[in-house]
PDB file of C-alpha atoms in Angstrom:
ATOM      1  CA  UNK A1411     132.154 250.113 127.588  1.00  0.00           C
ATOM      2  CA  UNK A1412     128.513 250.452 127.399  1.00  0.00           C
ATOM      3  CA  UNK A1413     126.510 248.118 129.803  1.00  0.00           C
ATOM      4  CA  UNK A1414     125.064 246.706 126.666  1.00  0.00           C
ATOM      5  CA  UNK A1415     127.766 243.708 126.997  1.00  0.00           C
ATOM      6  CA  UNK A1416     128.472 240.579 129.206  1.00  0.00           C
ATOM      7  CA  UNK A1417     131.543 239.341 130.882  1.00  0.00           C
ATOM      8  CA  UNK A1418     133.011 236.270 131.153  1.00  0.00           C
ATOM      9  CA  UNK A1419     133.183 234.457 134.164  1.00  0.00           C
ATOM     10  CA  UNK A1420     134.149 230.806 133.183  1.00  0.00           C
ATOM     11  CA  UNK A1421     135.096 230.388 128.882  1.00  0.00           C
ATOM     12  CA  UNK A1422     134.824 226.312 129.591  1.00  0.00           C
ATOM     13  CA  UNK A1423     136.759 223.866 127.449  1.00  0.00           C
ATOM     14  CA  UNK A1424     136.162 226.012 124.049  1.00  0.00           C
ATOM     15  CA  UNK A1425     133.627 228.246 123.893  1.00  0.00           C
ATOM     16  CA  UNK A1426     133.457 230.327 120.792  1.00  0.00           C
ATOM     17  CA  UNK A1427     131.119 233.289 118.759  1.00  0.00           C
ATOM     18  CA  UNK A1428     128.847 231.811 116.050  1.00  0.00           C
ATOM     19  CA  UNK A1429     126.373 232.422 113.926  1.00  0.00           C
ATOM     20  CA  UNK A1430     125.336 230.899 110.198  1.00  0.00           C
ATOM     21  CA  UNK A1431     128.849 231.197 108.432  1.00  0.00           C
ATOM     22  CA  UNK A1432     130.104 233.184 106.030  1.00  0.00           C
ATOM     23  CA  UNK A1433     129.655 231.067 102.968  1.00  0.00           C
ATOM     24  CA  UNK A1434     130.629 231.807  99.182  1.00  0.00           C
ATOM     25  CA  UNK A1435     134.617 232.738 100.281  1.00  0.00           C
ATOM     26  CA  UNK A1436     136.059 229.425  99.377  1.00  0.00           C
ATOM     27  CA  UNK A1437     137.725 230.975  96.371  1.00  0.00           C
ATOM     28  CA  UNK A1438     139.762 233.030  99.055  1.00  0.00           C
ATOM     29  CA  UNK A1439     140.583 230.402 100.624  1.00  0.00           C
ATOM     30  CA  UNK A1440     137.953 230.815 103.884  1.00  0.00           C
ATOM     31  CA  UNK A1441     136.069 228.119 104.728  1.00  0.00           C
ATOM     32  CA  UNK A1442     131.891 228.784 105.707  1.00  0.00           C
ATOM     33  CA  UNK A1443     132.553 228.508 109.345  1.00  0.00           C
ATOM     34  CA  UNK A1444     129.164 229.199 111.643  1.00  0.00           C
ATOM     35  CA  UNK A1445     127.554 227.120 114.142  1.00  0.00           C
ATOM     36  CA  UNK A1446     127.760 223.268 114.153  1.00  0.00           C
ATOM     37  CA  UNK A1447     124.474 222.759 114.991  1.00  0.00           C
ATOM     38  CA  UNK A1448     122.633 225.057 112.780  1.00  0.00           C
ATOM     39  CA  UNK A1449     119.514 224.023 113.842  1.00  0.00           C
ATOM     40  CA  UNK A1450     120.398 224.507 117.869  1.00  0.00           C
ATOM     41  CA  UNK A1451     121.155 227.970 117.122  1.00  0.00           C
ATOM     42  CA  UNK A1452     118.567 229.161 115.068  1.00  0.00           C
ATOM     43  CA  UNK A1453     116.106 227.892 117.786  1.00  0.00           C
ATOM     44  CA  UNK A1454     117.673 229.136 120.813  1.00  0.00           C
ATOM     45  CA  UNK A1455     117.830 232.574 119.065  1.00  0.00           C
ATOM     46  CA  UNK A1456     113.669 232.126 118.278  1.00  0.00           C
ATOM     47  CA  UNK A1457     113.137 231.820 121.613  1.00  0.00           C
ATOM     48  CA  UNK A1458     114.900 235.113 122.711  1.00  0.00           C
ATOM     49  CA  UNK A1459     113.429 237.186 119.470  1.00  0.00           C
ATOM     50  CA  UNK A1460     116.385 237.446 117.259  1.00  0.00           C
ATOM     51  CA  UNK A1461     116.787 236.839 113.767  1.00  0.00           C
ATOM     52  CA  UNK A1462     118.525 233.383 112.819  1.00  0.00           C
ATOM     53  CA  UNK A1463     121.545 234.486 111.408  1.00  0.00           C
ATOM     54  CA  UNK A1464     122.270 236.541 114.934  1.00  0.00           C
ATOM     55  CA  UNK A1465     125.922 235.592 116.829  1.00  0.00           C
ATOM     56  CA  UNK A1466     125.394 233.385 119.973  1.00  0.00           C
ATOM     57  CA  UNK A1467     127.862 231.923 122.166  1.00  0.00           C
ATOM     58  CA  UNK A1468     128.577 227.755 121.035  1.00  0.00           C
ATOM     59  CA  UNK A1469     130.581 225.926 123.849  1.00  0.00           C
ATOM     60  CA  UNK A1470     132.097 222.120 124.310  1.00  0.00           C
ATOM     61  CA  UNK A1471     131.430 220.115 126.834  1.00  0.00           C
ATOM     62  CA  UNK A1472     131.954 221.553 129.553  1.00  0.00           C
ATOM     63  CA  UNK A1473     130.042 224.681 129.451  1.00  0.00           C
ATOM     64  CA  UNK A1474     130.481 228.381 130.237  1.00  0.00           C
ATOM     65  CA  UNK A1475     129.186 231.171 132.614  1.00  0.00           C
ATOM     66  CA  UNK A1476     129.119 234.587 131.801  1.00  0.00           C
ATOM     67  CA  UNK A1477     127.597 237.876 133.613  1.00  0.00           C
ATOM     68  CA  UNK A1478     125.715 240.572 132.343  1.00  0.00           C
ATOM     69  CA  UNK A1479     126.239 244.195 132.323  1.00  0.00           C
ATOM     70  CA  UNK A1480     122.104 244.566 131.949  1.00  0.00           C
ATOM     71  CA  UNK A1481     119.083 242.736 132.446  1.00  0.00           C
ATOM     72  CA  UNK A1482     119.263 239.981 129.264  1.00  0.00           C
ATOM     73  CA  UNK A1483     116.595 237.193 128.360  1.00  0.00           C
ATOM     74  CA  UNK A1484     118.546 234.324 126.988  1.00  0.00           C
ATOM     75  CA  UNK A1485     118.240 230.663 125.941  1.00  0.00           C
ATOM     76  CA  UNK A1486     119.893 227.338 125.903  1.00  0.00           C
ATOM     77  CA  UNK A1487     119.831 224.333 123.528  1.00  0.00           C
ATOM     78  CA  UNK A1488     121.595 222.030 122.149  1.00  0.00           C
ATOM     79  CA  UNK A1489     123.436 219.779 124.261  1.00  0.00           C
ATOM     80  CA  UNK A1490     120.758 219.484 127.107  1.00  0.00           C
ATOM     81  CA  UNK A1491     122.909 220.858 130.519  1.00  0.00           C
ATOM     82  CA  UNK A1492     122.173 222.419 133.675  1.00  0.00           C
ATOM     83  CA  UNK A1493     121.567 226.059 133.558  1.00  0.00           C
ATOM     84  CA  UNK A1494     121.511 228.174 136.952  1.00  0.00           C
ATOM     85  CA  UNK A1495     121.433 232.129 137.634  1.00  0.00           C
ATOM     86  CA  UNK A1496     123.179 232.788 140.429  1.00  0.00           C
ATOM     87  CA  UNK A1497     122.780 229.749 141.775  1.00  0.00           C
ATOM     88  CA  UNK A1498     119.298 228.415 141.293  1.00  0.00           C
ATOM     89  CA  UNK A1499     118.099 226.618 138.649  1.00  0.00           C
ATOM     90  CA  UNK A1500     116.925 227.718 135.318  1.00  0.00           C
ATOM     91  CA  UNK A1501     115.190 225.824 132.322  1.00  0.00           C
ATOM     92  CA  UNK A1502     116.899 224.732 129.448  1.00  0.00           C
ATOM     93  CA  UNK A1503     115.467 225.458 126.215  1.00  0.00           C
ATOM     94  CA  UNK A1504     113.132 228.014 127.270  1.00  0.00           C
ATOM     95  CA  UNK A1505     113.551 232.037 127.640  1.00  0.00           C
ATOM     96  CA  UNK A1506     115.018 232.617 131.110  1.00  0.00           C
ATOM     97  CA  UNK A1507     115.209 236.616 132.181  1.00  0.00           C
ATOM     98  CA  UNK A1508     118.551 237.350 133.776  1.00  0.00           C
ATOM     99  CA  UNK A1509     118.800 240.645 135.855  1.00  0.00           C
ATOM    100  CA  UNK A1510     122.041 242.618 135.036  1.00  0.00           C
ATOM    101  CA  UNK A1511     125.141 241.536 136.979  1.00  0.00           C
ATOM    102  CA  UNK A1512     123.599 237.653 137.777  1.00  0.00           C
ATOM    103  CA  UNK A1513     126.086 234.908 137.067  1.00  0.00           C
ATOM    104  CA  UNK A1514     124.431 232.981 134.679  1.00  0.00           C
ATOM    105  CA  UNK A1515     125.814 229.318 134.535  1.00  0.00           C
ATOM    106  CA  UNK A1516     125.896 226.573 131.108  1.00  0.00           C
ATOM    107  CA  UNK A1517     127.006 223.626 132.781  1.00  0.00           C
ATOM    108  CA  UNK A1518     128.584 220.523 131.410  1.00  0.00           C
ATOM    109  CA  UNK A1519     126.860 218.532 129.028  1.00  0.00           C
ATOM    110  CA  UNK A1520     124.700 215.393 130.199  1.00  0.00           C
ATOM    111  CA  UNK A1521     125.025 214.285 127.129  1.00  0.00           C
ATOM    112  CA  UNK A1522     125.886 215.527 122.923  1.00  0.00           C
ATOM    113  CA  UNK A1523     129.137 217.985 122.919  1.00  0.00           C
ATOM    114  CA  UNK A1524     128.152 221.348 122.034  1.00  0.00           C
ATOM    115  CA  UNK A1525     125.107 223.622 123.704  1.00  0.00           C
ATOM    116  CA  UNK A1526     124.219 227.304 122.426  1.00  0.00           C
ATOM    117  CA  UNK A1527     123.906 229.944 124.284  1.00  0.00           C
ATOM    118  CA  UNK A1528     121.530 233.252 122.472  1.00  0.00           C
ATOM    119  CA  UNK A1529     121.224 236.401 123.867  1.00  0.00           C
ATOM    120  CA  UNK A1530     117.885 239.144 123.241  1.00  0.00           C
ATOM    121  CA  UNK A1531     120.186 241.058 120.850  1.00  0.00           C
ATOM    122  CA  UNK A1532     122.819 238.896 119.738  1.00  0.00           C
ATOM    123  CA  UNK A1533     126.575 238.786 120.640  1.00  0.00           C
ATOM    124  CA  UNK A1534     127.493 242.373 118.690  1.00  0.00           C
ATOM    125  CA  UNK A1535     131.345 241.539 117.700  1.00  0.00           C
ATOM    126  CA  UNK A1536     132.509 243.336 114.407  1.00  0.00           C
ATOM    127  CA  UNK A1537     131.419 241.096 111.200  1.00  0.00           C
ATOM    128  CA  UNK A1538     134.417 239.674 108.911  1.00  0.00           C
ATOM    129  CA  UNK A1539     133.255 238.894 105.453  1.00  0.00           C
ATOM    130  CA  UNK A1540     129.775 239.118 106.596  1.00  0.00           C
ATOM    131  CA  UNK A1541     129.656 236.785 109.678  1.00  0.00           C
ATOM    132  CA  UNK A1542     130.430 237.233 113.287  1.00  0.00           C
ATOM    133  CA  UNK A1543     131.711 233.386 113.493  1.00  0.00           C
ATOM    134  CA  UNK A1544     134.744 232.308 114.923  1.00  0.00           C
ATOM    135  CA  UNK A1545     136.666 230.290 112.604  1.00  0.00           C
ATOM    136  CA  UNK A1546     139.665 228.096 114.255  1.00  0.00           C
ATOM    137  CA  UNK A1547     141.536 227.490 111.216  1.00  0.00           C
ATOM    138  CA  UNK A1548     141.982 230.655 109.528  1.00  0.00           C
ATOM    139  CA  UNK A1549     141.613 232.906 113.090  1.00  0.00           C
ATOM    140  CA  UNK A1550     138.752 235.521 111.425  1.00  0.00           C
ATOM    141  CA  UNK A1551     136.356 236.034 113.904  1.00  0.00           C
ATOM    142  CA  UNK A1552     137.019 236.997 117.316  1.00  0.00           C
ATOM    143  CA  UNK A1553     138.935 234.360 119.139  1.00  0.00           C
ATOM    144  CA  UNK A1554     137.547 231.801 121.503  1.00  0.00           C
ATOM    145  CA  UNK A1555     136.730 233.018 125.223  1.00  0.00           C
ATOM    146  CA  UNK A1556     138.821 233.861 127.629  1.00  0.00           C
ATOM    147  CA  UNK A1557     138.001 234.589 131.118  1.00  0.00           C
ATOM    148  CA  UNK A1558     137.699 238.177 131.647  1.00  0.00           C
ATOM    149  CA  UNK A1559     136.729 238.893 128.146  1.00  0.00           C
ATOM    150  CA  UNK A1560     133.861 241.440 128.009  1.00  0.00           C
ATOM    151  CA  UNK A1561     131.771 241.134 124.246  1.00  0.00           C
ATOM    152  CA  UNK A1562     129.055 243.248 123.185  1.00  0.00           C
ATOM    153  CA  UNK A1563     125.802 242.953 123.145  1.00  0.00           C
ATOM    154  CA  UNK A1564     122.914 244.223 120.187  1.00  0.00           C
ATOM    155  CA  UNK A1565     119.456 245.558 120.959  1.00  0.00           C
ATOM    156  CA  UNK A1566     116.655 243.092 121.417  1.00  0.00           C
ATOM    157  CA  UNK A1567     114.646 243.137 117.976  1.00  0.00           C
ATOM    158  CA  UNK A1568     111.569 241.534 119.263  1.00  0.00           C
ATOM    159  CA  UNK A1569     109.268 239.608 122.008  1.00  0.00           C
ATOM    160  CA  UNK A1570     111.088 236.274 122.999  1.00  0.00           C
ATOM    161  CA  UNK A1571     108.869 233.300 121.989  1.00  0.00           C
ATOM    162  CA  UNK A1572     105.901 232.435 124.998  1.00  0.00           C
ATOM    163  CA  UNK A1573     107.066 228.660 125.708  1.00  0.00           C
ATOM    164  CA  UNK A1574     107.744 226.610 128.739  1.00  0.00           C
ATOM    165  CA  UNK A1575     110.391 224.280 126.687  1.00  0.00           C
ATOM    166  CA  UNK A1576     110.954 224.011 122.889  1.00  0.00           C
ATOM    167  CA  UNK A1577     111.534 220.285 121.815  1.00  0.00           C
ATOM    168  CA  UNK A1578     114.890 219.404 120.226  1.00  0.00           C
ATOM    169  CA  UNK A1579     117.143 216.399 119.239  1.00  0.00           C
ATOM    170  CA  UNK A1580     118.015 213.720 121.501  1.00  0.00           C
ATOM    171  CA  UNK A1581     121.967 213.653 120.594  1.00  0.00           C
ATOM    172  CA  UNK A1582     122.859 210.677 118.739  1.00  0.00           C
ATOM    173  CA  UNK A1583     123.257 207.091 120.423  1.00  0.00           C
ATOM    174  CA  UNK A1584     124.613 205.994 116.866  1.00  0.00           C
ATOM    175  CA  UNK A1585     125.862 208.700 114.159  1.00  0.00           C
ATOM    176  CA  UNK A1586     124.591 207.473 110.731  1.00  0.00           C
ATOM    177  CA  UNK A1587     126.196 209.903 107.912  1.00  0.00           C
ATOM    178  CA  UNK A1588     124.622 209.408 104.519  1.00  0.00           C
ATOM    179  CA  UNK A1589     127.038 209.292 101.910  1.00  0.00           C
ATOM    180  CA  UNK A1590     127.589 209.715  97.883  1.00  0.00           C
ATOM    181  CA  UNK A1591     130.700 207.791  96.707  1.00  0.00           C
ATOM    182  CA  UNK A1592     133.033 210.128  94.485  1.00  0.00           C
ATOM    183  CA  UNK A1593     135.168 212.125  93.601  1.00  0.00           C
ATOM    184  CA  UNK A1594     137.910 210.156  94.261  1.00  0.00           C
ATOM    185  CA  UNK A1595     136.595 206.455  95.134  1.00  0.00           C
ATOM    186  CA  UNK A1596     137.866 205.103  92.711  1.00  0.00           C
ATOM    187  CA  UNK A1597     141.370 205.493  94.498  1.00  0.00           C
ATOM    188  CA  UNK A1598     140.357 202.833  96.638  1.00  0.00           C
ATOM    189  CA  UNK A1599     140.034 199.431  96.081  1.00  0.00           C
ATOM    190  CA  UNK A1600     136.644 197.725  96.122  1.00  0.00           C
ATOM    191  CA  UNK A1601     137.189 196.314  99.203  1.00  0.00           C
ATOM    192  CA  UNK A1602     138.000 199.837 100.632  1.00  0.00           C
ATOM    193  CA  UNK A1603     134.683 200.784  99.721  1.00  0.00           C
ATOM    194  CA  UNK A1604     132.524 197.936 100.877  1.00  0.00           C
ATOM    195  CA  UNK A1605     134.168 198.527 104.745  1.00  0.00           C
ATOM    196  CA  UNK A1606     133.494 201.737 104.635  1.00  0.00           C
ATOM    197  CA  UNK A1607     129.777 201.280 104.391  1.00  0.00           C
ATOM    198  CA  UNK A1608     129.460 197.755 106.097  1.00  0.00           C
ATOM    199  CA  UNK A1609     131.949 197.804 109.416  1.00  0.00           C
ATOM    200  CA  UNK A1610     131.826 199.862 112.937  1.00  0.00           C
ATOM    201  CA  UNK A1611     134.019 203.072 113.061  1.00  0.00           C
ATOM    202  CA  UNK A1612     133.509 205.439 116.115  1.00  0.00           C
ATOM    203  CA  UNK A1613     133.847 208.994 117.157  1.00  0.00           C
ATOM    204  CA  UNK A1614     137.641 209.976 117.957  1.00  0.00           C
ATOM    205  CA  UNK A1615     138.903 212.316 121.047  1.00  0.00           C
ATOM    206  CA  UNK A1616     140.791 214.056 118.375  1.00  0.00           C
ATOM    207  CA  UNK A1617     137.457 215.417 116.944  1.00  0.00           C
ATOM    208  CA  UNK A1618     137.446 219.121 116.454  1.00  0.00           C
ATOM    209  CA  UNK A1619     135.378 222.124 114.558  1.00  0.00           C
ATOM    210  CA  UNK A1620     137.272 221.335 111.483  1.00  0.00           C
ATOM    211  CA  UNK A1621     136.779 217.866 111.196  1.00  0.00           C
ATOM    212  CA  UNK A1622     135.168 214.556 112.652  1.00  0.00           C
ATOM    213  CA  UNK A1623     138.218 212.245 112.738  1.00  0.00           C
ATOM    214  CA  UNK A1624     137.164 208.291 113.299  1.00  0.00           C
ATOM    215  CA  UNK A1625     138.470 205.402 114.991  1.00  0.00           C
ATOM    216  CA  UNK A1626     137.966 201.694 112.997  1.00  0.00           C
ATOM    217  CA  UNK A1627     139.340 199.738 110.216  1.00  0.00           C
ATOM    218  CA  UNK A1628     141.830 201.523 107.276  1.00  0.00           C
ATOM    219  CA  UNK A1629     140.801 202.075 104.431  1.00  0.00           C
ATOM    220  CA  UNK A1630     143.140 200.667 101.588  1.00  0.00           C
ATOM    221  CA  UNK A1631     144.342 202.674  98.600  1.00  0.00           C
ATOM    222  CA  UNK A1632     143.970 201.218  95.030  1.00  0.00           C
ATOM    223  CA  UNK A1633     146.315 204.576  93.495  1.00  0.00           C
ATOM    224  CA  UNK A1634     149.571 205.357  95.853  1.00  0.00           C
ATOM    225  CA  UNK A1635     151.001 208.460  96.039  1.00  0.00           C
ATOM    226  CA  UNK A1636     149.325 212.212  96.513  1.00  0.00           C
ATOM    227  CA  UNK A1637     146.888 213.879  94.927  1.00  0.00           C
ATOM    228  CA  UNK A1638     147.650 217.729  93.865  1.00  0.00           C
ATOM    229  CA  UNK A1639     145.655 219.864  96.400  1.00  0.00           C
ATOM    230  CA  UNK A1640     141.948 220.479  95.078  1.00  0.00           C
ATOM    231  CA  UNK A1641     138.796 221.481  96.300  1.00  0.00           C
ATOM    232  CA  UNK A1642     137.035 220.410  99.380  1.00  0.00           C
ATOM    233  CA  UNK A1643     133.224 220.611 100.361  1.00  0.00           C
ATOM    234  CA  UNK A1644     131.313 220.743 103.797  1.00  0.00           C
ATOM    235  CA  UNK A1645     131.061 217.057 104.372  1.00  0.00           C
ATOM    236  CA  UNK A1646     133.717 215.245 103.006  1.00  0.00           C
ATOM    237  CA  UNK A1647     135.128 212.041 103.814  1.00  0.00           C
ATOM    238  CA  UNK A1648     139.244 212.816 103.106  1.00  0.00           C
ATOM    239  CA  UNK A1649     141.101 209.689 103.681  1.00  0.00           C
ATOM    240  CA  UNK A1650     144.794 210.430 105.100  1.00  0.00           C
ATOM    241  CA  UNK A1651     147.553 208.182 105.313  1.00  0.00           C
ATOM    242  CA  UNK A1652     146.681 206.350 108.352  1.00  0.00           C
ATOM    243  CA  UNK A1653     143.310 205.330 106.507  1.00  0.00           C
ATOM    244  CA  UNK A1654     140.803 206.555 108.897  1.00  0.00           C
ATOM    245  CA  UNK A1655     138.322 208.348 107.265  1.00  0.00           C
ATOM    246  CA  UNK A1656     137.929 212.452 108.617  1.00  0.00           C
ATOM    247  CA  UNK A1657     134.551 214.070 107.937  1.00  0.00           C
ATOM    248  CA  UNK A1658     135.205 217.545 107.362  1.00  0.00           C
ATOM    249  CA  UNK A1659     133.077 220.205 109.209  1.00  0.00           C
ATOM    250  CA  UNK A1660     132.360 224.011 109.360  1.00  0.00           C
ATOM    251  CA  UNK A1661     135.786 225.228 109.494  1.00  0.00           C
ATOM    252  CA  UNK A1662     137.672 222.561 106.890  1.00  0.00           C
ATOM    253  CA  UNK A1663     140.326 223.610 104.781  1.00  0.00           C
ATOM    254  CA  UNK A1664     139.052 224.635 101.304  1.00  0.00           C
ATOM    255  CA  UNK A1665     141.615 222.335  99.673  1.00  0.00           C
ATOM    256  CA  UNK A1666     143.481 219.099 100.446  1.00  0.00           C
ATOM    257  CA  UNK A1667     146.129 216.682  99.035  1.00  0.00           C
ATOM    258  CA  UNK A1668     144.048 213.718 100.663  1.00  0.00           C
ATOM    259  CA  UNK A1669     141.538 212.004  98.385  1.00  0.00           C
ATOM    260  CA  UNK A1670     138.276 212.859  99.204  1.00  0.00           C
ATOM    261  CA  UNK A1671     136.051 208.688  98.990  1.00  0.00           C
ATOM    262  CA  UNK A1672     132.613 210.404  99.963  1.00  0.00           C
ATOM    263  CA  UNK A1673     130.866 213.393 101.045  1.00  0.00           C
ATOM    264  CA  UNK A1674     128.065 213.063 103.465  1.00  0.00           C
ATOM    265  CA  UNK A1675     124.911 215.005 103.341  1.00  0.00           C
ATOM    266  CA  UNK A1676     124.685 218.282 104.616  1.00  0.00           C
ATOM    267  CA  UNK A1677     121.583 217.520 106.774  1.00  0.00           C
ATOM    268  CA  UNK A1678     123.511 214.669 109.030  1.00  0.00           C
ATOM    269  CA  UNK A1679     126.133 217.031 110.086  1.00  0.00           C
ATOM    270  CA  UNK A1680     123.982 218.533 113.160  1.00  0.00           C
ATOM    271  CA  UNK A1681     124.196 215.268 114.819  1.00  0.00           C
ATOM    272  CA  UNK A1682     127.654 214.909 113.605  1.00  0.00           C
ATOM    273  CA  UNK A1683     128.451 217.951 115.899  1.00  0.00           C
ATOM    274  CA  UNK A1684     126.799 216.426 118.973  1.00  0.00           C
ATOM    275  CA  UNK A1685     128.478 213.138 118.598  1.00  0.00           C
ATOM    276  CA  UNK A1686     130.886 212.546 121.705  1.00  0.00           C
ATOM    277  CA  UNK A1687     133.882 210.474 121.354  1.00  0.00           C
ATOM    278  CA  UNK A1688     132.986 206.757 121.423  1.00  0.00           C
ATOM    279  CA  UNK A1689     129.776 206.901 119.625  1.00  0.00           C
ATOM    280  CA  UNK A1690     129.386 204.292 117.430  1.00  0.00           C
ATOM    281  CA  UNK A1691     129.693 206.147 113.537  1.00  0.00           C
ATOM    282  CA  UNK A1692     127.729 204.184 110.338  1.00  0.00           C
ATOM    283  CA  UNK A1693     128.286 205.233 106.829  1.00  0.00           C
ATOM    284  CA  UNK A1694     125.441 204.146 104.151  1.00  0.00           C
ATOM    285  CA  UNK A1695     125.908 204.916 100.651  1.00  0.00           C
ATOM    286  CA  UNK A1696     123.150 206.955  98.900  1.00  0.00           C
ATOM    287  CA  UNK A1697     122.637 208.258  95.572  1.00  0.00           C
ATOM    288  CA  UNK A1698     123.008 211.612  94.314  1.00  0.00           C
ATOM    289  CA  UNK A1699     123.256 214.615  97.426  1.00  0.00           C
TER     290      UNK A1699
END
């Protein structure tokens, strides 16, 4: 194994291999996968030098540590944390030189669910369908870490960016999705639809990479019975039999049997993904995405 690479030390709760997806495989049955927090990942792999779409490392909660085999600069955002190399304490969301063989440490998050951890070079795992992401429900990718796992490391492309701290999101104290009514709204009744949009629903434990699942009032169905499975989109709302609505996220199923009452907009899933369970979740109708 070249020295090019990094060990793991500590995987944390679930720490996985990301980058921007692989989207345009739904036909096959392969959802887009990629970072949660698009945004996070693209800037913590500015501030190294690497191109956006490069892998990174995204973890939950409670962090990760990992040592490297040679001398890295890294970065991490997201979900603000402690960070420490060997030991002492590093910034957060800044470049931060580690000398080969340091144990550098992502701590647990002080708040949000999900910080990003980029690498001068990028995490160098073999692509599948064009993306190096890790995706839980179909298992392409590699699979999450595992203490002891050793992954490979590219070579640095550029200069890292010349910042003390790049600004970022606060995570959210309340998680407002956006969303357009349709396609299948009308197989619930009015009612339905108003408490959707008008009463308090809130972030469940059961929350995952595939979907944001909610805790609050049912929502009640004006057609019984199931739906033949159809398509499903980044963002929807699918409604399953206990009536809490389920947000879908990066690695959804590309069909369902659910109805589908909304889809939320693309741009409030970020905060979606930094949403810990509890936080209070509104829904407001829009029009057209």
């Amino acid at each position: 194994m070249t020295d090019r690479a990094f060990a793991v030390v500590r995987a944390g709760a679930l720490t996985t291999v990301q980058d921007l997806g692989r989207p345009g495989h739904a036909h096959l049955g392969v959802p887009r996968s990629g970072a949660l927090d698009p945004s996070a990942a693209r800037l913590v792999n500015r501030l190294v030098g690497n191109p956006p779409d490069a892998a990174v490392l995204e973890t939950t909660l409670t962090g990760c540590a990992v040592r490297p085999r040679r001398p890295v600069t890294v970065a991490v955002g997201g979900a603000p944390c402690p960070v420490t190399v060997d030991g002492r304490p590093a910034a957060w969301g800044a470049p931060v030189r580690v000398p080969a063989g340091a144990l550098l440490d992502v701590g647990a998050a002080l708040c949000g669910v999900r910080a990003y951890l980029a690498f001068d070079g990028g995490v160098a795992v073999e692509a599948v369908l064009g993306s190096r992401s890790t995706d839980l429900l179909s298992g392409l990718g590699p699979p999450p870490l595992a203490d002891g796992t050793v992954l490979p490391l590219g070579r640095a492309s550029g200069p890292h960016a010349r910042v003390d701290t790049a600004p970022q999101p606060a995570p959210p104290r309340e998680l407002v999705l956006r969303v357009t009514f349709g396609p299948r709204a009308d197989w619930f009744t009015p009612a339905a639809l108003r408490t959707l949009t008008t009463r308090a629903y809130r972030v469940s434990s059961a929350s995952n990479r595939i979907g944001l699942r909610t805790e609050g009032p049912a929502l009640e169905r004006a057609v019984q019975g199931e739906l033949p499975s159809e398509g499903v989109v980044l963002g929807a709302v699918q409604v399953p039999p206990d009536g809490r609505p389920v947000v879908f996220l990066a690695d959804h199923p590309t069909t369902g049997g659910y109805p589908v009452v909304a889809v939320v907009r693309e741009a409030d899933l970020a905060a979606a993904a930094q949403a810990p369970p509890g936080t209070p979740v509104r829904f407001v109708g829009v029009g057209r995405r």
